[in-house]
mmCIF file of C-alpha atoms in Angstrom:
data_model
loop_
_atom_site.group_PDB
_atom_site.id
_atom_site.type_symbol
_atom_site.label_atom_id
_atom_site.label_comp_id
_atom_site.label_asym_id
_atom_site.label_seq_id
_atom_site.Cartn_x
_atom_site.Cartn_y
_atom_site.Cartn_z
ATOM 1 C CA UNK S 1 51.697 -15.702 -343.393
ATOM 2 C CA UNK S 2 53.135 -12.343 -342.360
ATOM 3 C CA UNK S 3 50.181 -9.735 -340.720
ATOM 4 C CA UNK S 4 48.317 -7.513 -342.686
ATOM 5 C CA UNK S 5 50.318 -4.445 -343.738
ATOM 6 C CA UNK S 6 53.853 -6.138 -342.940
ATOM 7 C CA UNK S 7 55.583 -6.573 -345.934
ATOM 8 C CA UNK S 8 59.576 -8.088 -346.873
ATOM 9 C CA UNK S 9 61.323 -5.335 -348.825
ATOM 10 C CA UNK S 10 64.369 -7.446 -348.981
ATOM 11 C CA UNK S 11 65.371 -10.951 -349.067
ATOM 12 C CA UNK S 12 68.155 -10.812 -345.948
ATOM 13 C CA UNK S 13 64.316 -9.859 -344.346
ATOM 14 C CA UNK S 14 62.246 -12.748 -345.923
ATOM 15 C CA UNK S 15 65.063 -15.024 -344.735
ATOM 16 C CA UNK S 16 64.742 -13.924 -340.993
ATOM 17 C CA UNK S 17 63.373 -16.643 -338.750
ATOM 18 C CA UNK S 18 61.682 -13.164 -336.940
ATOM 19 C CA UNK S 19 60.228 -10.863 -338.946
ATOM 20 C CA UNK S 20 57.957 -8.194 -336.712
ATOM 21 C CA UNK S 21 58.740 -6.004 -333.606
ATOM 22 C CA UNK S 22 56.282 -8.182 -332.081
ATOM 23 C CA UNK S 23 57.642 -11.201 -332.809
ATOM 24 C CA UNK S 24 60.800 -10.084 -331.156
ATOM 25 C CA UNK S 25 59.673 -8.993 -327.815
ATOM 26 C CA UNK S 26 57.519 -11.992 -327.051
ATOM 27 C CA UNK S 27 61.142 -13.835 -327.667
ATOM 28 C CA UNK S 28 62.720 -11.167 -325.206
ATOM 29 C CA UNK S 29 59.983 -11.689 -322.647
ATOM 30 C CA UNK S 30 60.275 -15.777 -323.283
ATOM 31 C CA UNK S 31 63.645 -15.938 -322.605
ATOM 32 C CA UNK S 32 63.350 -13.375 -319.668
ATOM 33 C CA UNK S 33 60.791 -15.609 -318.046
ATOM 34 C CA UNK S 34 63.370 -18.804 -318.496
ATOM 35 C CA UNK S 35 66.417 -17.056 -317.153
ATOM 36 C CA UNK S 36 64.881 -15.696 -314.328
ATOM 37 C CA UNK S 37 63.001 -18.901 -313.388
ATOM 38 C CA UNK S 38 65.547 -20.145 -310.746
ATOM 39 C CA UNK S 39 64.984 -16.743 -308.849
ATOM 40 C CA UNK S 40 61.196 -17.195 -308.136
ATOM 41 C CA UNK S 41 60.472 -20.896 -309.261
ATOM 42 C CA UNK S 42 60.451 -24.557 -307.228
ATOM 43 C CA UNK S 43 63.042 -26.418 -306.894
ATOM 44 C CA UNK S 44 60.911 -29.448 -308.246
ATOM 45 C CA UNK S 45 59.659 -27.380 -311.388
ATOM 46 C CA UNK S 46 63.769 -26.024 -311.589
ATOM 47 C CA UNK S 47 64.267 -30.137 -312.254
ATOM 48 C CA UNK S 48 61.646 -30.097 -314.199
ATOM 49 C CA UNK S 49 62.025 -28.196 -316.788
ATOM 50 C CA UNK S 50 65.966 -29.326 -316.627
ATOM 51 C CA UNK S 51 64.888 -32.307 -317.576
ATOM 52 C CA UNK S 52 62.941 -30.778 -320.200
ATOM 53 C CA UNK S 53 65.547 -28.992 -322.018
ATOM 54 C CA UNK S 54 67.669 -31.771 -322.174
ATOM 55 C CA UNK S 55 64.538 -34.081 -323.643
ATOM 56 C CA UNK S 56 64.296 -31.147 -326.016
ATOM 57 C CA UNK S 57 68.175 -31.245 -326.875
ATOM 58 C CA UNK S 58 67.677 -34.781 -327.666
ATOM 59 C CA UNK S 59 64.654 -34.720 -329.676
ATOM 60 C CA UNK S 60 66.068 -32.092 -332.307
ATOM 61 C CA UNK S 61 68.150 -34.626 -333.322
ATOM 62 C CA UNK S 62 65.714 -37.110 -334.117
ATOM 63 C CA UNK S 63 63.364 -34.224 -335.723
ATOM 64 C CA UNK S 64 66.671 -33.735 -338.079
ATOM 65 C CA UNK S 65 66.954 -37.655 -338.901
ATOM 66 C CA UNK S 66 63.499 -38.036 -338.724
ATOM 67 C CA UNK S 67 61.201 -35.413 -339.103
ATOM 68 C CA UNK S 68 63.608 -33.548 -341.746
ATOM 69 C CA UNK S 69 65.418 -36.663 -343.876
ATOM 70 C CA UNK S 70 62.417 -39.327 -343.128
ATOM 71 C CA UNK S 71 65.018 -42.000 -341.475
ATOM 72 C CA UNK S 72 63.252 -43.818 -339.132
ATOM 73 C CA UNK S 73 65.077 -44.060 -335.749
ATOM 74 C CA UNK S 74 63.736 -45.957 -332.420
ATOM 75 C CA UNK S 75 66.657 -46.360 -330.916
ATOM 76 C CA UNK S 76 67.586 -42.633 -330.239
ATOM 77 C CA UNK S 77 67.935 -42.981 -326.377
ATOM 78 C CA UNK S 78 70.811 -45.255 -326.930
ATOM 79 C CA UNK S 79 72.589 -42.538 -329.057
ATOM 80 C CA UNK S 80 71.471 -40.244 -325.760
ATOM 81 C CA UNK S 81 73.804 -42.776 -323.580
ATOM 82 C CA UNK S 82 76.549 -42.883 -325.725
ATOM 83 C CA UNK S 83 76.999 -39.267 -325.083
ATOM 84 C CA UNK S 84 76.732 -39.798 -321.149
ATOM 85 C CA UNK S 85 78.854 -42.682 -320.868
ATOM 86 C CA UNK S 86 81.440 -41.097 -322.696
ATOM 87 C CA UNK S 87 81.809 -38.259 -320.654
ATOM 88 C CA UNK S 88 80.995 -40.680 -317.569
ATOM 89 C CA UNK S 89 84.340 -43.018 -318.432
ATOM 90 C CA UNK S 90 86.441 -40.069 -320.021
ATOM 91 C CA UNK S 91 85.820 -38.141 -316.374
ATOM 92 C CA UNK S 92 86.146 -41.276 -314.572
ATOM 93 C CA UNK S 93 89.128 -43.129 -316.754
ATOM 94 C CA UNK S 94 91.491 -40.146 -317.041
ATOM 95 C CA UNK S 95 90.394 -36.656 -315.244
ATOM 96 C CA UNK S 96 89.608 -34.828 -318.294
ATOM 97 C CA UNK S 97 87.635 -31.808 -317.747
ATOM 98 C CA UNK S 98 83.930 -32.018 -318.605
ATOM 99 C CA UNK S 99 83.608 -29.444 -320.455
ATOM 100 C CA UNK S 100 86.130 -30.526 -322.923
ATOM 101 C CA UNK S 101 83.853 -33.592 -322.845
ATOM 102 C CA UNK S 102 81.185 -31.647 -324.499
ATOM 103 C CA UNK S 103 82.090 -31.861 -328.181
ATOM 104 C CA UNK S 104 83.850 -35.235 -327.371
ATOM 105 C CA UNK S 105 80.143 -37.268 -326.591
ATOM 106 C CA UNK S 106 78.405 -35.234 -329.895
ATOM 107 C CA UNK S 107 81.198 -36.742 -332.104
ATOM 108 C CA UNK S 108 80.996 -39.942 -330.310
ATOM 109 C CA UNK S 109 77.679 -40.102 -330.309
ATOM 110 C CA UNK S 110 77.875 -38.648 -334.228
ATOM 111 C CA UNK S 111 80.407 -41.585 -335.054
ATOM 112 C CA UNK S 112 78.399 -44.428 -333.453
ATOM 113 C CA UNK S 113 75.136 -42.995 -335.634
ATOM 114 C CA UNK S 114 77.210 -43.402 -338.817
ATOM 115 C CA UNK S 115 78.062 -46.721 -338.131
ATOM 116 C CA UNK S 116 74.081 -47.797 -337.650
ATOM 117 C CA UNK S 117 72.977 -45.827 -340.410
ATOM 118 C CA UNK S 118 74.866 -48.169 -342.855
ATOM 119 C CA UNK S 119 72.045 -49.803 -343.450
ATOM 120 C CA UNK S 120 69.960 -46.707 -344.722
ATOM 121 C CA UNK S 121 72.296 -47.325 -347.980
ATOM 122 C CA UNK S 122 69.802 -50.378 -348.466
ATOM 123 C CA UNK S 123 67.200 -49.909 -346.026
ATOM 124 C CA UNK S 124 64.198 -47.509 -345.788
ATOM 125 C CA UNK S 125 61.078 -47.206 -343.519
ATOM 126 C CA UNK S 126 59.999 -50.272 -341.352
ATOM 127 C CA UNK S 127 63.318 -51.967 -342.412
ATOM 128 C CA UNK S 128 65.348 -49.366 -341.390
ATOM 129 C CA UNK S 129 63.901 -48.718 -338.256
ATOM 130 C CA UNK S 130 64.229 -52.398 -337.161
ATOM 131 C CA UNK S 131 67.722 -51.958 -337.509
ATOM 132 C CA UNK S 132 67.614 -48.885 -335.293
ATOM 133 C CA UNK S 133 65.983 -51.377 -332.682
ATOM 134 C CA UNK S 134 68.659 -53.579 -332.973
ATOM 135 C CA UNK S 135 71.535 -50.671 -332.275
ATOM 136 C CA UNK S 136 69.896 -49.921 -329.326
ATOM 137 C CA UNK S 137 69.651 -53.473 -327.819
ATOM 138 C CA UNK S 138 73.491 -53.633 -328.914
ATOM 139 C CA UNK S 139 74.535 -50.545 -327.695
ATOM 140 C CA UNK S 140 72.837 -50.993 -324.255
ATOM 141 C CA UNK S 141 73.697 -54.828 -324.310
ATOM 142 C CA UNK S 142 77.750 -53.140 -324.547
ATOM 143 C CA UNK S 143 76.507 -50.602 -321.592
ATOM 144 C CA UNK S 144 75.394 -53.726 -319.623
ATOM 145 C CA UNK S 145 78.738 -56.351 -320.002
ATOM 146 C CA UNK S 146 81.595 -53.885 -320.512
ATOM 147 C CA UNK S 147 81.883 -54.021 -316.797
ATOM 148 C CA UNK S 148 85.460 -52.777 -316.525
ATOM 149 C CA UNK S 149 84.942 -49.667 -318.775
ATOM 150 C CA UNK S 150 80.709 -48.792 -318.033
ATOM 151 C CA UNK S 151 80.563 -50.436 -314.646
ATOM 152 C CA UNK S 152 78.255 -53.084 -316.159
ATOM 153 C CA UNK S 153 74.972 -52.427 -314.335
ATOM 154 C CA UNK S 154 75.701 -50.486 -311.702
ATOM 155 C CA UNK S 155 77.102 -47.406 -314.016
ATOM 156 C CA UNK S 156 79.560 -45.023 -313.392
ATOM 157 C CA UNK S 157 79.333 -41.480 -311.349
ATOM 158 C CA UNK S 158 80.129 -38.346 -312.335
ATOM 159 C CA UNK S 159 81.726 -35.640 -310.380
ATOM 160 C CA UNK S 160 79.940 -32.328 -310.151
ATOM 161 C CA UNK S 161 80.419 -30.079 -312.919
ATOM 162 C CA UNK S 162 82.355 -26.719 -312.166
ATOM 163 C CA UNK S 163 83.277 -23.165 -314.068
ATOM 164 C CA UNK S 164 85.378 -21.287 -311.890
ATOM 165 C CA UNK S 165 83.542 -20.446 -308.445
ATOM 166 C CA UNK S 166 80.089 -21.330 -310.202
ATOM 167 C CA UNK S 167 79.089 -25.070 -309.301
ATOM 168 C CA UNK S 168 76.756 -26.234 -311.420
ATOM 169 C CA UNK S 169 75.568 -29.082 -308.747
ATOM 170 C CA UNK S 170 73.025 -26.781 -307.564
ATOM 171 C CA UNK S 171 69.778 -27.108 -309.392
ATOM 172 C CA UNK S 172 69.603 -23.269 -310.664
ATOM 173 C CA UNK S 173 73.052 -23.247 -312.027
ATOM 174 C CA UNK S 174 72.441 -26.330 -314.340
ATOM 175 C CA UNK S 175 69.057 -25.369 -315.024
ATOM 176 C CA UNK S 176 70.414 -21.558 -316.665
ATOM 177 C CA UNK S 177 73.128 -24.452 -318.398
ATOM 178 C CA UNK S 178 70.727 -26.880 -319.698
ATOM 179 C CA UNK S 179 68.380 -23.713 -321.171
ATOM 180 C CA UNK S 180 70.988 -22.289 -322.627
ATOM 181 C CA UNK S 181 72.715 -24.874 -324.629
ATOM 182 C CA UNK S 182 68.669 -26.075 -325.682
ATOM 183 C CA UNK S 183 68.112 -22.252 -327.211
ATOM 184 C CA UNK S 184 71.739 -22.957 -329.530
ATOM 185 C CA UNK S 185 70.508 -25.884 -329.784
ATOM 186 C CA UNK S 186 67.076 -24.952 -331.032
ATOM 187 C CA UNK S 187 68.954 -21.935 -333.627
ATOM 188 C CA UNK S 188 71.470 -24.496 -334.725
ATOM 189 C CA UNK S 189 68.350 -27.250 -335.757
ATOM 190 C CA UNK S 190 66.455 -24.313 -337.243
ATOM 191 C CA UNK S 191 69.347 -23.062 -339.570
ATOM 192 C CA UNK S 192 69.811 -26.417 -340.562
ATOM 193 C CA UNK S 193 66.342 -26.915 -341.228
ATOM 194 C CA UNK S 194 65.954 -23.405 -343.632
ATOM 195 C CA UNK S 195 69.822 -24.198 -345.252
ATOM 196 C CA UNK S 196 70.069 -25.753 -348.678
ATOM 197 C CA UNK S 197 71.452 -28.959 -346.746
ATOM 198 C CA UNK S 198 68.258 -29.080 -344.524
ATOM 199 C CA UNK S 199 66.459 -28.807 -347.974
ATOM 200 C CA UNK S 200 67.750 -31.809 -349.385
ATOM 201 C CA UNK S 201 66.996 -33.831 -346.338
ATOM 202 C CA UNK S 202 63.254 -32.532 -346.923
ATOM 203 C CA UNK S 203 63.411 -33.675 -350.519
ATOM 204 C CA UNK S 204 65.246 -37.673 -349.298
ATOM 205 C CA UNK S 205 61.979 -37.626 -347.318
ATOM 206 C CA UNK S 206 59.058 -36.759 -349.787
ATOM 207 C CA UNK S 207 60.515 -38.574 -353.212
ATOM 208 C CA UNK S 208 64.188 -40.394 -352.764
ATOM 209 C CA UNK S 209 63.917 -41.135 -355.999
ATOM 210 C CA UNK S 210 62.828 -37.752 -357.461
ATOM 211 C CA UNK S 211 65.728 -36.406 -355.367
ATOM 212 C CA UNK S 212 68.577 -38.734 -356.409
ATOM 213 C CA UNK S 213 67.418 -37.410 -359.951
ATOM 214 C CA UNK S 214 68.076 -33.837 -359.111
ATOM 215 C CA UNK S 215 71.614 -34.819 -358.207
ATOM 216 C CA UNK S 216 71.509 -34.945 -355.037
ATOM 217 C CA UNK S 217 73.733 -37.417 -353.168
ATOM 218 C CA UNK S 218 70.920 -39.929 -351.444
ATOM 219 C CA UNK S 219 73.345 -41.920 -348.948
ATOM 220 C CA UNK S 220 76.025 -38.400 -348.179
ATOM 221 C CA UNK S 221 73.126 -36.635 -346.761
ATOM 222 C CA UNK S 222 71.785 -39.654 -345.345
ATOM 223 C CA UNK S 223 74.634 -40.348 -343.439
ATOM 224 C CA UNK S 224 74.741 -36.486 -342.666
ATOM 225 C CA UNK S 225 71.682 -36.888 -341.283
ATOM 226 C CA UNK S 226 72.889 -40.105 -338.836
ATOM 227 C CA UNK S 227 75.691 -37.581 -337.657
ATOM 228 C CA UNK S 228 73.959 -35.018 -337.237
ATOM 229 C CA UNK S 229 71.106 -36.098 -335.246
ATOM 230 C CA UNK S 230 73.274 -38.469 -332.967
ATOM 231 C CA UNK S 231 75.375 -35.759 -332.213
ATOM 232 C CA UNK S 232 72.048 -33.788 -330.580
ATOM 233 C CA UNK S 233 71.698 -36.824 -329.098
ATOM 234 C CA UNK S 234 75.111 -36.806 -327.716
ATOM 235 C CA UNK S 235 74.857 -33.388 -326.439
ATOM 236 C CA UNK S 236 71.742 -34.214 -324.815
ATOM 237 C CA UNK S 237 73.839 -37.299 -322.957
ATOM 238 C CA UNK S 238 76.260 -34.790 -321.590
ATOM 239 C CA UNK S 239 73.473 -33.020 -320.025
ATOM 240 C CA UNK S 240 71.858 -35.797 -318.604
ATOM 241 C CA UNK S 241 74.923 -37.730 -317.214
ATOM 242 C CA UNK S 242 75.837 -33.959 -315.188
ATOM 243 C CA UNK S 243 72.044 -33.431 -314.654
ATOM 244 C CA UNK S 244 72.268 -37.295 -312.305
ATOM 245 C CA UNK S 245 75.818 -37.167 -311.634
ATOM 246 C CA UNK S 246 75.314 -41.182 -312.565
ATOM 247 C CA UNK S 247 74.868 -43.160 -315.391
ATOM 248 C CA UNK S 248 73.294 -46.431 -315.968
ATOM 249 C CA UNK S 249 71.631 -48.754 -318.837
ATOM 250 C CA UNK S 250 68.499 -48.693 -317.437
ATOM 251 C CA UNK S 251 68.299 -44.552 -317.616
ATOM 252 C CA UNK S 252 68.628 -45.256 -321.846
ATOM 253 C CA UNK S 253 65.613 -48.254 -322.859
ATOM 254 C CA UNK S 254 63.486 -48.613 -325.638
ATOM 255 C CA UNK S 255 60.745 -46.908 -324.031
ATOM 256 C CA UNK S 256 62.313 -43.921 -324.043
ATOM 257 C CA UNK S 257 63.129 -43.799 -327.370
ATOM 258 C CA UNK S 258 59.512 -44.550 -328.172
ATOM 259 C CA UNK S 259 58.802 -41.528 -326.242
ATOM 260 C CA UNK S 260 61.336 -39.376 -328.257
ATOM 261 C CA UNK S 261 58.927 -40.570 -331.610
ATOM 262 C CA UNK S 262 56.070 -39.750 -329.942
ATOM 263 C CA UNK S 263 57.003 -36.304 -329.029
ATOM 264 C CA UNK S 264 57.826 -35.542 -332.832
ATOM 265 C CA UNK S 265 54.207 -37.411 -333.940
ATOM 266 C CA UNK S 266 52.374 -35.241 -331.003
ATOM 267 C CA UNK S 267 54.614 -31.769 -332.114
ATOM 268 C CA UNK S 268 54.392 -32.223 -336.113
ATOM 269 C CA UNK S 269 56.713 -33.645 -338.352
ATOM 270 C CA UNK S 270 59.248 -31.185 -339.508
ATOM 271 C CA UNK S 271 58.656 -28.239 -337.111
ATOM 272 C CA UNK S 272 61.458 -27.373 -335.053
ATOM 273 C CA UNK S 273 58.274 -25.780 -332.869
ATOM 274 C CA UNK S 274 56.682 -28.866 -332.934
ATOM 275 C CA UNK S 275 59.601 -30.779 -330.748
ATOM 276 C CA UNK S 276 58.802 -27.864 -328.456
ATOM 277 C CA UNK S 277 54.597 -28.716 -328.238
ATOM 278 C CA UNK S 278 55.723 -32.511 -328.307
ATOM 279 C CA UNK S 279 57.926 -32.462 -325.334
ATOM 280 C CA UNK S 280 56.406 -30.505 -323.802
ATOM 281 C CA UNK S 281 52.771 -31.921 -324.015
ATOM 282 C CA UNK S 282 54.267 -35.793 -322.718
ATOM 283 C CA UNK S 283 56.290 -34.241 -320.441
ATOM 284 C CA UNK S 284 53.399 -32.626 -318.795
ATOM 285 C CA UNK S 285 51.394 -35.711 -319.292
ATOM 286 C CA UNK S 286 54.007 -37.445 -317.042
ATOM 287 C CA UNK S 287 53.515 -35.356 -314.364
ATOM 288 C CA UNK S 288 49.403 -35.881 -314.573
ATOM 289 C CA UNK S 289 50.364 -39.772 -314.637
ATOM 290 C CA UNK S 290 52.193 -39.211 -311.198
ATOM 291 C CA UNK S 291 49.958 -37.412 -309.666
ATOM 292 C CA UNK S 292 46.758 -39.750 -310.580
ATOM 293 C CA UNK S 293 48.291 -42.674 -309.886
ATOM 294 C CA UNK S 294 48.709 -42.700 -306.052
ATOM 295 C CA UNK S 295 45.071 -41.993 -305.291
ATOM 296 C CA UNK S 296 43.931 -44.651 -307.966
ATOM 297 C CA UNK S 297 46.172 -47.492 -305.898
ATOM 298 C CA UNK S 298 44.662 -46.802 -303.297
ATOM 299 C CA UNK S 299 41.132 -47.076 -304.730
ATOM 300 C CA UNK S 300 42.171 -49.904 -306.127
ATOM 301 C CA UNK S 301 44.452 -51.675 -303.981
ATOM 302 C CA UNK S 302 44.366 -55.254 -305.738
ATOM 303 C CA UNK S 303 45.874 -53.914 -308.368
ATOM 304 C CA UNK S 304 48.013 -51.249 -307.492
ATOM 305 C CA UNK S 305 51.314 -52.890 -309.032
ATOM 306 C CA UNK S 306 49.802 -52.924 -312.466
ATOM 307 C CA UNK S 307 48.591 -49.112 -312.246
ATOM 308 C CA UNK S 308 51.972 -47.955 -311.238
ATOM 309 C CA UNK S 309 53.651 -50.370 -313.862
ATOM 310 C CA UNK S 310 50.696 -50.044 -317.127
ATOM 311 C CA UNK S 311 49.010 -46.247 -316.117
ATOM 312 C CA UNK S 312 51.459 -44.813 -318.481
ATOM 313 C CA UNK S 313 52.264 -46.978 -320.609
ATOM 314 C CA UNK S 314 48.592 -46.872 -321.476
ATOM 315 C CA UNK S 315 47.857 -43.302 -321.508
ATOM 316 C CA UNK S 316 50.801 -43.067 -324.068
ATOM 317 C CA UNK S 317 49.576 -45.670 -326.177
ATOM 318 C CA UNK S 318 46.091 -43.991 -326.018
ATOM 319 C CA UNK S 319 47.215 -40.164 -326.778
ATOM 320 C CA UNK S 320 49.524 -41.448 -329.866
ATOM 321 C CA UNK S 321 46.701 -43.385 -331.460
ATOM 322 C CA UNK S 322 44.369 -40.196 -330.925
ATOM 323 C CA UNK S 323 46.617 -37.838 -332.552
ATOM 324 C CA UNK S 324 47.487 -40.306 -335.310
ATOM 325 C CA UNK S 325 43.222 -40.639 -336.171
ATOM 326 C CA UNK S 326 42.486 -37.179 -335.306
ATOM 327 C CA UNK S 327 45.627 -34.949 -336.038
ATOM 328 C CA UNK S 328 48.466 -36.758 -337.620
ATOM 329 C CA UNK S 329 49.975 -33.222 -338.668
ATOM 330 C CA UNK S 330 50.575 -32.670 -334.711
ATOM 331 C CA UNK S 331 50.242 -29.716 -332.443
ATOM 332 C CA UNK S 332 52.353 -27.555 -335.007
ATOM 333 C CA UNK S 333 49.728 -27.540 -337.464
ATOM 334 C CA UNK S 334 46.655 -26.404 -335.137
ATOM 335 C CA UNK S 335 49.267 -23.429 -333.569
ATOM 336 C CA UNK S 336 49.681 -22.495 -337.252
ATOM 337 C CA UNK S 337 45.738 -22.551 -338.154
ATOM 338 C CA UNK S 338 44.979 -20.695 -334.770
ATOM 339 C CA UNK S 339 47.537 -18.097 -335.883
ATOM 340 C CA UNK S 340 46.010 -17.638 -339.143
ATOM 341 C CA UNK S 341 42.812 -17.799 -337.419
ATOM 342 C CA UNK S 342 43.504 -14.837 -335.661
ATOM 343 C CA UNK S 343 44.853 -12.767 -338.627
ATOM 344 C CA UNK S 344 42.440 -13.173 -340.664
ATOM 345 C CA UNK S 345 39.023 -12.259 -338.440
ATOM 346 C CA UNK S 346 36.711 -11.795 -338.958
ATOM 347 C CA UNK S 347 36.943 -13.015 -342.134
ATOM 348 C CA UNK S 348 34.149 -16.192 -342.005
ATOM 349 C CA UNK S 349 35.408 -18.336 -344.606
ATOM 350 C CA UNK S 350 38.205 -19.016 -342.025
ATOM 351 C CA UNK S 351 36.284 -19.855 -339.435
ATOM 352 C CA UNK S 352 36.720 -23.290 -338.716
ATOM 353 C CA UNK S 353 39.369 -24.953 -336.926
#
């Protein structure tokens, strides 16, 4: 819903994902307040929010496979560590540059997802995403025993990453990096999203059936959808492997590939804004887990293992079930009602949120 007295006079307008003058400086003074982090912010939040972007990277792809085309996928961290071992052994193996690597681990990453979507020919819903389990445990079980190529446990390092005299070690280098490939990241997702192929995801995930009718071509733009989203995921790798300058199997477990589905059932299905609410509201809630848990082991000394080990494990559990009984739509649909909320007062019948 536009604000009052704003209207679209032509359809290159209605098309725009911004629309108002407003609208466009509160981008301006968004991205102006990420660029110029590094100068005045922490080095800890500077890691932070590195880590962020790259979460956010990853979780666009699973919003396209997911949230978008309705494929169920719970193993999208190991797609995430297909993309950071393979600029890991190309580095390592050969001396390639790593920025060449960049579009190497999203096809990589893009190629492995089309082999595990396969099944999505025969497979939907809890079936399908059984056999996205299983592609992780394979592809970290390969991470794990391919000794000579991943370095088996242990994992490979990375050298620093460098652009002429700019090394992007140094946490405010890769932190303007990281932001800047998640905002093309973030425009690339969104055009997808509002383009006739990001359409016929949407209609794969409300009726496959209805769609197939239509004429569109159920397993093509399922398959897309693999590729797509696993090569976000791959990008996402490339960050992270040059974010640790190391790569390992443990960095890529189930867990965190539960988290990735959280983030999109906290955010909203569907909303590119949503992966933004969803990572950032577990992200956050990791950092309230660290900082709670040291003064509750030592209340509790006796069992101080199992609140370091279960804490957040059980606050995630706990939040996911919440939003699922209380707000399955996510945090994408309140931000939407508040918005309308605020155009429309004082109108009462609008009153409630």
């Amino acid at each position: 819903m536009l604000p009052g007295g704003i209207f679209n006079t032509r359809y290159q307008t209605d098309l725009a994902i911004l629309r108002t003058k407003t609208q466009w400086i509160l981008l301006a003074l968004v991205l102006v307040l990420i660029f110029t982090f590094p100068f005045y912010g922490s080095s800890y939040w500077l890691s932070w929010l590195t880590r962020l972007a790259v979460t956010i990277v990853a979780v666009l792809g699973l919003h396209i496979l997911t949230g978008l085309c309705g494929q169920i996928s719970i193993g999208h961290a190991a797609f995430v560590g297909v993309g950071a071992y393979t600029v890991a052994i190309i580095t390592a193996k050969s001396g390639i540059n790593g920025w060449l690597c960049l579009p190497l681990c999203g096809i990589s990453a893009g190629i492995i997802g089309l082999i595990f979507g396969l099944p999505a020919f025969r497979l939907k819903g809890f079936y399908l995403a059984i056999s996205t389990l299983a592609a992780s445990y394979i592809i970290v079980w390969c991470f794990q025993h391919f000794e000579s190529i991943t370095g088996g446990f242990i994992g490979l390092g990375l050298e620093p990453l460098r652009l002429g005299g700019i090394d992007f070690s140094t946490r405010g280098a890769f932190y303007v990096l990281a932001m800047v490939i998640m905002v093309m990241a973030t425009l690339f997702a969104k055009n997808i999203q509002r383009s006739s192929t990001g359409r016929a995801f949407v209609a794969i995930r409300d009726n496959e059936l209805a769609a197939e009718v239509s004429g569109i071509a159920i397993f093509r733009y399922k398959m897309l959808a693999f590729f797509i989203g696993c090569v976000f995921a791959g990008v996402a790798g490339w960050l992270w492997a040059y974010s640790q300058l190391r790569v390992n199997p443990d960095q890529f477990r189930l867990l965190d590939s539960m988290w990735y589905v959280g983030m999109l059932i906290i955010g909203g299905w569907g909303s590119t804004t949503g992966v933004f609410f969803g990572a950032l509201f577990l992200r956050l809630l990791e950092v309230f887990i660290d900082y709670i848990t040291p003064p509750l082991a030592e209340a509790f000394p006796s069992i101080a293992m199992q609140i370091n080990v279960a804490l957040g494990l059980i606050l995630f559990g706990l939040v996911i079930l919440l939003f699922m009984m209380f707000e399955p739509r996510g945090l994408y649909y309140r931000w939407e009602k508040l918005k309308t909320y605020y155009r429309l007062h004082p109108y009462s019948f609008w009153s409630s949120l």
